[in-house]
Coordinates of C-alpha atoms and ligand atoms in Angstrom, one line a residue:
M1 CA 125.0 -12.1 152.0
R2 CA 121.2 -12.6 152.3
D3 CA 120.2 -14.5 149.2
V4 CA 116.5 -13.5 149.4
F5 CA 117.2 -9.9 148.5
E6 CA 119.0 -8.5 145.5
I7 CA 119.5 -4.8 145.0
R8 CA 119.1 -3.6 141.3
A9 CA 119.5 0.1 141.5
Q10 CA 120.3 2.7 144.3
D11 CA 119.9 6.4 144.9
A12 CA 120.7 8.0 148.2
G13 CA 119.5 5.4 150.7
G14 CA 116.8 4.2 148.3
R15 CA 117.0 1.0 146.3
V16 CA 115.0 -0.9 143.7
G17 CA 115.4 -4.6 144.4
D18 CA 114.0 -8.1 144.2
L19 CA 112.7 -9.9 147.2
H20 CA 112.6 -13.6 146.5
V21 CA 109.8 -15.3 148.4
P22 CA 110.4 -19.0 148.1
R23 CA 107.2 -20.4 149.7
A24 CA 105.0 -18.4 147.3
D25 CA 107.5 -19.0 144.4
V26 CA 107.3 -15.3 143.5
T27 CA 109.8 -12.5 143.3
V28 CA 108.5 -9.2 144.5
E29 CA 109.9 -6.0 143.1
T30 CA 110.8 -3.5 145.9
P31 CA 110.0 -0.9 147.1
A32 CA 106.7 -2.8 147.5
L33 CA 103.4 -1.8 149.1
L34 CA 101.5 -4.5 150.9
P35 CA 97.8 -3.7 151.2
V36 CA 96.6 -4.7 154.7
V37 CA 93.7 -7.2 154.5
N38 CA 91.5 -7.7 157.5
P39 CA 89.8 -11.1 156.7
N40 CA 86.7 -10.0 158.6
V41 CA 86.3 -6.7 156.7
I42 CA 87.2 -6.9 153.0
T43 CA 87.0 -3.5 151.5
V44 CA 88.6 -4.3 148.1
D45 CA 88.7 -8.0 147.1
P46 CA 92.3 -9.2 147.2
A47 CA 91.7 -11.1 144.0
R48 CA 91.7 -7.7 142.3
F49 CA 94.9 -6.5 143.9
D50 CA 96.9 -7.1 140.7
E51 CA 94.8 -4.4 139.0
F52 CA 96.6 -2.0 141.2
G53 CA 100.0 -3.5 141.0
A54 CA 100.1 -5.3 144.4
E55 CA 102.4 -8.4 144.3
I56 CA 102.2 -9.0 148.1
L57 CA 99.7 -8.4 150.8
I58 CA 99.8 -8.5 154.6
T59 CA 97.1 -10.0 156.9
N60 CA 97.0 -10.7 160.6
S61 CA 97.4 -14.3 161.6
Y62 CA 96.3 -13.5 165.1
I63 CA 92.9 -12.3 164.0
I64 CA 92.5 -15.5 162.0
K65 CA 93.7 -17.8 164.8
R66 CA 91.3 -16.2 167.3
D67 CA 88.3 -16.9 165.1
D68 CA 87.5 -20.6 165.1
D69 CA 85.7 -20.6 161.8
L70 CA 88.4 -18.6 160.0
A71 CA 91.2 -20.6 161.6
A72 CA 89.5 -23.8 160.4
R73 CA 89.1 -22.5 156.9
A74 CA 92.7 -21.2 156.8
R75 CA 94.0 -24.6 157.9
E76 CA 91.9 -26.4 155.4
E77 CA 92.1 -24.1 152.3
G78 CA 95.3 -22.3 153.0
L79 CA 95.7 -18.6 153.3
H80 CA 96.0 -17.9 149.6
D81 CA 92.7 -19.6 148.8
L82 CA 91.0 -18.1 151.8
L83 CA 91.9 -14.6 150.6
G84 CA 91.7 -15.3 146.9
F85 CA 95.2 -14.0 146.3
D86 CA 98.1 -15.8 144.5
G87 CA 100.9 -13.4 145.2
A88 CA 103.0 -13.4 148.3
I89 CA 101.4 -13.2 151.7
M90 CA 103.0 -11.8 154.8
T91 CA 101.3 -12.3 158.2
D92 CA 101.6 -10.3 161.3
S93 CA 101.5 -12.0 164.7
G94 CA 99.3 -10.0 167.1
S95 CA 102.1 -7.7 168.3
F96 CA 99.9 -4.8 167.3
Q97 CA 97.0 -6.1 169.4
L98 CA 99.5 -6.6 172.2
S99 CA 100.4 -2.9 172.0
E100 CA 96.8 -1.9 171.8
Y101 CA 95.2 -4.1 174.5
G102 CA 98.2 -5.1 176.7
E103 CA 97.9 -8.8 176.3
I104 CA 97.3 -11.6 173.7
D105 CA 96.8 -15.3 174.2
T106 CA 99.6 -16.7 172.0
D107 CA 103.4 -16.7 171.9
T108 CA 106.1 -16.7 169.3
E109 CA 106.5 -20.4 168.8
E110 CA 102.8 -21.0 168.6
I111 CA 102.0 -18.2 166.3
L112 CA 104.9 -18.9 164.0
A113 CA 103.8 -22.6 163.8
F114 CA 100.3 -21.4 163.0
Q115 CA 101.5 -19.0 160.3
H116 CA 103.4 -21.9 158.8
E117 CA 100.5 -24.2 159.0
I118 CA 98.1 -21.9 157.1
G119 CA 100.6 -21.2 154.4
S120 CA 102.0 -17.8 155.1
D121 CA 105.0 -16.8 153.0
I122 CA 106.6 -14.4 155.5
G123 CA 105.7 -14.8 159.2
T124 CA 106.3 -12.7 162.3
P125 CA 107.2 -13.5 165.9
V126 CA 105.5 -11.7 168.8
D127 CA 107.8 -8.8 169.4
I128 CA 107.1 -5.9 171.8
P129 CA 106.2 -2.7 169.9
T130 CA 107.6 -0.1 172.3
P131 CA 105.8 3.2 171.8
P132 CA 107.6 6.5 171.2
D133 CA 108.8 8.7 174.1
V134 CA 108.9 6.0 176.8
D135 CA 111.7 6.2 179.4
R136 CA 114.9 4.6 178.4
A137 CA 114.8 1.8 180.9
R138 CA 111.5 0.5 179.5
A139 CA 112.7 0.8 175.9
E140 CA 115.8 -1.3 176.8
D141 CA 113.9 -3.8 178.8
E142 CA 111.3 -4.4 176.1
L143 CA 114.0 -4.5 173.4
R144 CA 115.7 -7.3 175.4
T145 CA 112.4 -9.2 175.3
T146 CA 112.0 -8.6 171.6
Q147 CA 115.6 -9.9 171.1
E148 CA 114.8 -13.1 173.0
R149 CA 111.7 -13.6 170.9
L150 CA 113.8 -13.3 167.7
E151 CA 116.2 -15.9 169.1
L152 CA 113.2 -18.2 169.8
A153 CA 111.9 -17.6 166.3
E154 CA 115.2 -18.8 164.8
A155 CA 114.7 -22.2 166.5
V156 CA 111.1 -22.8 165.1
D157 CA 111.0 -25.0 162.1
V158 CA 109.0 -23.1 159.5
G159 CA 110.3 -24.7 156.3
D160 CA 110.9 -22.2 153.6
M161 CA 108.6 -19.5 155.2
L162 CA 110.6 -16.3 155.6
V163 CA 110.5 -14.7 159.0
N164 CA 110.4 -11.1 160.0
A165 CA 112.9 -9.8 162.6
P166 CA 111.3 -6.6 163.9
V167 CA 113.7 -3.8 165.0
Q168 CA 112.4 -1.9 168.0
G169 CA 113.9 0.8 170.3
S170 CA 111.3 3.5 170.6
T171 CA 112.6 7.0 169.9
Y172 CA 116.2 6.1 170.9
P173 CA 118.2 6.0 167.6
D174 CA 121.1 4.2 169.4
L175 CA 118.8 1.5 170.6
R176 CA 117.4 1.2 167.1
E177 CA 120.9 0.7 165.8
E178 CA 121.7 -1.9 168.5
A179 CA 118.4 -3.6 167.7
G180 CA 119.2 -3.6 163.9
A181 CA 122.7 -5.1 164.5
H182 CA 121.2 -7.8 166.7
A183 CA 118.4 -8.6 164.3
Y184 CA 120.9 -8.7 161.4
A185 CA 123.0 -11.2 163.2
T186 CA 120.1 -13.7 163.5
D187 CA 119.3 -15.9 160.5
L188 CA 115.9 -14.3 160.1
D189 CA 115.1 -12.7 156.7
V190 CA 113.1 -9.4 156.6
F191 CA 113.6 -6.4 159.0
P192 CA 110.6 -4.3 159.9
V193 CA 111.2 -1.1 161.7
G194 CA 108.5 -1.5 164.3
A195 CA 106.2 0.8 166.3
A196 CA 106.4 3.7 163.9
V197 CA 102.6 3.9 163.6
P198 CA 102.1 6.2 166.6
M199 CA 104.8 8.5 165.2
M200 CA 103.2 8.4 161.7
N201 CA 99.7 9.0 163.0
D202 CA 101.1 12.2 164.6
Y203 CA 103.0 13.1 161.4
R204 CA 106.3 12.9 163.3
Y205 CA 108.3 12.1 160.1
D206 CA 111.5 13.5 161.7
D207 CA 111.3 10.9 164.5
V208 CA 110.5 8.2 161.9
A209 CA 113.5 9.3 159.9
R210 CA 115.8 9.1 163.0
A211 CA 114.4 5.7 163.9
V212 CA 114.9 4.3 160.4
A213 CA 118.4 5.9 160.1
G214 CA 119.3 4.3 163.4
A215 CA 118.0 0.9 162.4
K216 CA 119.8 1.1 159.1
R217 CA 123.2 1.8 160.8
G218 CA 122.8 -1.5 162.6
L219 CA 121.5 -3.5 159.6
G220 CA 123.6 -4.6 156.7
A221 CA 123.1 -3.0 153.4
D222 CA 121.7 -6.2 152.0
A223 CA 118.9 -6.4 154.6
P224 CA 115.3 -5.8 153.2
V225 CA 113.7 -3.3 155.5
H226 CA 110.0 -2.9 156.1
L227 CA 108.6 0.3 157.6
F228 CA 105.7 -1.2 159.5
G229 CA 102.5 0.8 159.2
A230 CA 103.7 3.3 156.6
G231 CA 100.7 3.6 154.3
H232 CA 100.4 7.2 153.3
P233 CA 101.8 8.0 149.8
M234 CA 103.0 11.4 151.0
M235 CA 105.9 9.8 152.7
F236 CA 106.8 7.0 150.4
A237 CA 109.6 8.9 148.6
L238 CA 111.1 10.0 152.0
A239 CA 110.9 6.5 153.4
V240 CA 112.5 4.9 150.4
A241 CA 115.3 7.5 150.4
L242 CA 115.9 6.5 154.1
G243 CA 116.3 2.9 152.9
C244 CA 113.0 1.2 153.4
D245 CA 111.9 -1.5 150.9
L246 CA 108.5 -2.6 152.1
F247 CA 105.5 -0.7 153.2
D248 CA 102.0 -1.7 154.3
S249 CA 98.8 0.2 153.9
A250 CA 95.8 -0.1 156.1
A251 CA 95.3 3.6 155.3
Y252 CA 93.7 2.8 151.9
A253 CA 90.7 1.2 153.6
L254 CA 90.7 3.0 157.0
Y255 CA 90.7 6.4 155.3
A256 CA 88.1 5.4 152.8
R257 CA 85.8 4.4 155.7
D258 CA 86.0 8.0 157.0
D259 CA 85.5 9.6 153.5
R260 CA 89.1 10.6 153.3
Y261 CA 90.9 10.8 150.0
L262 CA 94.7 10.2 149.9
T263 CA 97.0 12.4 147.7
V264 CA 100.8 12.6 147.6
H265 CA 100.5 15.9 149.3
G266 CA 98.3 14.9 152.2
T267 CA 94.7 13.9 152.9
E268 CA 91.5 15.5 151.6
Q269 CA 88.0 15.1 152.9
L270 CA 85.6 14.0 150.2
A271 CA 83.1 16.6 151.5
D272 CA 85.6 19.4 150.5
L273 CA 86.4 18.2 147.0
H274 CA 84.8 19.8 143.9
H275 CA 87.3 18.1 141.6
F276 CA 89.4 14.9 141.8
P277 CA 93.1 15.8 141.4
C278 CA 93.9 12.4 140.0
S279 CA 93.6 10.5 136.8
C280 CA 93.0 7.0 138.1
P281 CA 89.9 5.1 136.7
I282 CA 87.8 6.0 139.7
C283 CA 88.6 9.7 139.5
T284 CA 88.2 10.0 135.7
E285 CA 84.8 8.2 135.7
H286 CA 83.2 9.9 138.7
T287 CA 82.9 13.4 140.2
P288 CA 83.2 13.9 143.9
E289 CA 79.5 14.8 143.9
D290 CA 78.7 11.4 142.3
V291 CA 80.7 9.6 144.9
R292 CA 79.1 11.5 147.8
R293 CA 75.6 10.5 146.7
M294 CA 76.5 6.8 146.7
P295 CA 75.5 4.3 149.5
D296 CA 78.1 3.9 152.2
A297 CA 79.6 0.6 151.0
A298 CA 79.9 1.6 147.4
R299 CA 81.4 5.0 148.3
E300 CA 83.9 3.3 150.7
E301 CA 85.0 0.8 148.0
L302 CA 85.5 3.5 145.4
L303 CA 87.5 5.7 147.7
A304 CA 89.6 2.7 148.8
E305 CA 90.3 1.9 145.1
H306 CA 91.4 5.5 144.5
N307 CA 93.6 5.3 147.6
L308 CA 95.2 2.2 146.3
H309 CA 95.7 3.7 142.8
V310 CA 97.3 6.8 144.1
S311 CA 99.6 4.8 146.5
F312 CA 100.8 2.4 143.8
T313 CA 101.3 5.3 141.3
E314 CA 103.5 7.1 143.8
L315 CA 105.4 3.9 144.4
R316 CA 106.1 3.5 140.7
R317 CA 107.2 7.1 140.5
V318 CA 109.6 6.5 143.4
K319 CA 111.0 3.4 141.7
Q320 CA 111.6 5.3 138.5
A321 CA 113.3 8.1 140.4
V322 CA 115.7 5.6 142.0
R323 CA 116.6 4.3 138.6
D324 CA 116.9 7.8 137.2
G325 CA 119.0 9.0 140.1
D326 CA 116.7 11.8 141.0
L327 CA 115.0 10.4 144.1
L328 CA 116.1 13.3 146.3
E329 CA 114.6 15.7 143.8
L330 CA 111.3 13.8 144.3
V331 CA 111.7 13.8 148.1
E332 CA 112.4 17.5 148.0
A333 CA 109.3 18.1 146.0
R334 CA 107.2 16.1 148.4
A335 CA 108.9 17.7 151.4
H336 CA 107.9 21.1 150.3
A337 CA 104.2 20.1 150.0
H338 CA 103.9 19.5 153.7
P339 CA 105.7 21.0 156.7
R340 CA 106.0 17.6 158.4
T341 CA 107.5 15.8 155.4
L342 CA 109.9 18.8 155.3
D343 CA 110.8 17.9 158.9
G344 CA 111.4 14.3 157.8
Y345 CA 113.6 15.4 154.9
R346 CA 115.7 17.7 157.1
A347 CA 116.2 14.8 159.5
L348 CA 117.4 12.6 156.6
L349 CA 119.8 15.4 155.6
D350 CA 121.2 15.4 159.2
H351 CA 122.4 11.9 158.3
A352 CA 123.7 12.9 154.8
G353 CA 127.1 11.4 155.7
Q354 CA 125.5 8.0 156.4
Y355 CA 123.5 8.1 153.2
E356 CA 126.5 9.3 151.1
A357 CA 127.9 5.8 151.3
S358 CA 125.1 4.3 149.2
D359 CA 124.6 7.2 146.9
P360 CA 125.9 6.6 143.3
A361 CA 129.0 8.6 142.4
S362 CA 127.4 9.7 139.1
K363 CA 123.9 10.4 138.1
D364 CA 122.2 12.4 135.3
A365 CA 121.8 15.8 137.0
F366 CA 121.6 17.5 140.3
F367 CA 118.7 20.0 140.6
Y368 CA 119.1 22.6 143.3
A369 CA 115.5 23.1 144.2
S370 CA 115.6 24.6 147.7
A371 CA 117.9 25.5 150.6
E372 CA 117.7 21.9 151.6
S373 CA 119.6 20.9 148.5
A374 CA 122.7 22.6 150.0
R375 CA 122.8 19.7 152.6
R376 CA 122.5 16.8 150.1
P377 CA 125.0 13.9 150.3
E378 CA 126.5 15.0 147.0
V379 CA 127.5 18.4 148.4
L380 CA 129.0 16.7 151.4
R381 CA 130.9 14.2 149.2
H382 CA 132.4 17.0 147.1
R383 CA 133.6 18.8 150.2
E384 CA 135.3 15.5 151.3
R385 CA 136.9 15.2 147.9
L386 CA 138.6 18.6 148.3
A387 CA 141.0 17.0 150.8
R388 CA 142.3 14.6 148.1
L389 CA 142.9 17.3 145.4
S390 CA 146.3 19.0 145.1
P391 CA 146.1 22.8 144.7
E392 CA 149.6 24.3 144.4
G393 CA 151.1 27.8 144.7
R394 CA 148.7 30.8 144.3
V395 CA 145.3 29.5 143.4
L396 CA 142.4 31.7 142.2
L397 CA 138.9 30.3 143.0
T398 CA 136.5 32.3 140.8
E399 CA 133.0 32.5 139.6
G400 CA 134.3 34.6 136.8
P401 CA 136.3 33.8 133.6
R402 CA 139.7 32.1 133.7
H403 CA 142.5 34.5 134.8
D404 CA 146.2 33.9 134.0
G405 CA 147.7 35.9 136.8
Y406 CA 147.8 32.9 139.2
D407 CA 149.5 29.5 139.3
D408 CA 146.1 27.8 139.0
C409 CA 142.6 29.0 138.3
W410 CA 139.7 26.9 139.7
R411 CA 136.0 27.4 139.5
V412 CA 133.8 28.0 142.5
T413 CA 130.1 27.2 142.4
P414 CA 127.4 27.3 145.1
P415 CA 126.5 25.0 146.8
F416 CA 129.6 22.9 146.1
G417 CA 132.5 25.3 146.5
P418 CA 135.8 25.2 144.6
Y419 CA 136.9 22.6 142.1
P420 CA 139.5 22.3 139.3
R421 CA 138.2 23.2 135.8
A422 CA 138.8 19.6 134.7
L423 CA 135.9 18.5 136.9
S424 CA 133.4 21.0 135.4
E425 CA 131.6 18.3 133.4
V426 CA 131.6 15.7 136.2
Y427 CA 128.6 15.0 138.4
P428 CA 127.4 16.7 140.6
L429 CA 129.2 19.9 139.3
T430 CA 127.0 19.8 136.3
A431 CA 124.2 20.8 138.6
E432 CA 121.3 23.0 137.6
T433 CA 121.2 25.8 140.1
P434 CA 118.9 28.9 140.4
V435 CA 120.1 32.2 139.1
N436 CA 119.1 33.7 142.5
M437 CA 120.9 31.4 144.9
D438 CA 119.8 31.3 148.5
R439 CA 122.0 32.0 151.5
E440 CA 122.3 28.3 152.4
G441 CA 123.8 27.6 148.9
Y442 CA 126.4 30.4 149.4
E443 CA 127.2 29.2 152.9
A444 CA 127.8 25.6 151.7
A445 CA 130.1 26.9 149.0
A446 CA 132.0 29.1 151.5
K447 CA 132.4 26.0 153.8
G448 CA 133.9 24.2 150.7
V449 CA 136.4 27.1 150.4
A450 CA 137.2 26.8 154.1
R451 CA 137.7 23.1 153.8
L452 CA 140.0 23.5 150.8
A453 CA 142.1 26.1 152.6
G454 CA 142.2 24.0 155.8
E455 CA 143.4 20.9 154.0
H456 CA 146.1 22.6 152.0
P457 CA 148.0 25.0 154.2
D458 CA 150.9 25.4 151.8
A459 CA 148.8 26.9 149.0
A460 CA 147.5 30.5 148.8
F461 CA 143.9 31.1 147.9
T462 CA 142.0 34.1 146.4
L463 CA 138.2 33.8 146.2
A464 CA 136.6 35.9 143.5
H465 CA 132.9 35.8 144.1
E466 CA 129.8 37.4 142.6
S467 CA 128.7 39.5 145.7
W468 CA 128.2 36.6 148.1
P469 CA 126.2 37.6 151.3
A470 CA 128.4 38.7 154.3
D471 CA 127.2 35.8 156.5
A472 CA 128.3 33.3 153.9
L473 CA 131.7 35.0 153.6
D474 CA 132.0 34.7 157.4
Y475 CA 132.8 31.0 156.8
V476 CA 135.8 31.8 154.6
P477 CA 139.0 31.9 156.8
P478 CA 141.0 35.1 156.9
R479 CA 143.9 33.6 155.1
V480 CA 141.8 33.4 151.9
E481 CA 141.8 36.8 150.1
T482 CA 138.4 37.7 148.9
L483 CA 137.4 39.8 145.9
D484 CA 133.9 40.8 144.9
L485 CA 133.7 40.6 141.1
G486 CA 130.9 43.1 141.2
E487 CA 133.1 45.7 142.8
D488 CA 136.8 44.9 142.8
L489 CA 139.1 44.8 139.8
L490 CA 140.7 41.4 139.6
T491 CA 144.4 41.8 139.4
G492 CA 147.2 39.3 139.3
P493 CA 149.2 38.4 142.4
D494 CA 151.9 40.9 141.3
G495 CA 149.4 43.8 141.0
E496 CA 149.1 43.9 137.2
A497 CA 145.6 44.0 135.8
Ligands
ZN501 ZN1 92.0 8.7 141.8

């Protein structure tokens, strides 16, 4: 059990937790967003970060170390005074510069010692951020190097500074899993899923989802997971549902520099905005026209402040959704705002079996909001549960009223399929579903009927449905008699009405 991280609430793969950071003597509530601070280019003063809700930030120890003046000040004053921030501080190692420029003039032992010396609370070794789509031999080779660096990092005396154990493996989910298992077996503390930035820059949220799901299979459930470089609020809900606990945002400042305005649905250009679709202090006190007329530095700062506000607001919304048990409803709403977040959500649903394990058995309500809802972990779990039920004799599965002409009369409801009436008030069968169900919902229900019939060969089943589409009924095996309640008269097994 890793004693730096405690999980307080869970929903799907998402969790609200406490990350204890001993060196800073603070407890950070997760999911947490770490604003990225470039000590040479301060866009928003870190002393003001608590106005936005930031309890932890990230800065780059390699940039500091390379600059003699900064390095001297950091050694003398300590990182917290240098940046004017008294929350927790995580430092990166220069791995990003390594991936951008091909070489750096430090190594794991030296940079960890430096991070410790300047007072970092969470340090990072020099791992190899393997980009997406490289050939497998390179991904394996670089992963071996990263793993050696983690083992070196274990041996460095860093006092009570926590240390990151990055999980690499490029776009190979099985390598991500192997990397996760190796990192988890070290005595390092926090687990960044690395090299996701190139994927996120190209909005490849499906590949991000597969990489995270792979890493999560290797890591223990009690491992705090950081999605390195994930700073756009449009994907926070998805990333949390995948099981990420920490995010860092350089986007708030980088986008502001280019007059880009973040929203939970995507990015807007300041030039295109007539109205600010946001109620943060910046957006309520200014019009887009006001902001456009400002000098560059003032405009950049205001946009960066809005970008932080919208990001932290979304993070609070995500945390509340985890506590309420409706995180997947939020993911689904976000997914349907952008085709690429939809790709990401669909990739998560491809792993519904994996995420079913951490999903609470009971929540407030299940809202069926789109065809994707038919693939949620709860639907899968209900189908699994059908194997453990005991239908006997002639069993009617009906969308209509109870009928006495059978040994037993169960309900059947898309997308879940059949269930005994006694379970009617049990989550998720209390789901709110649309009056006009989609084909995927009927198909999921028909698969449930097929599963029930397959698991219980000694019982005889009749399905009485409200005109399900033919391609859904194709999933129902021939041994299940079907009746359309819209057309057929429901009779008892002996023929009487
Ligand atoms: Zn705003």
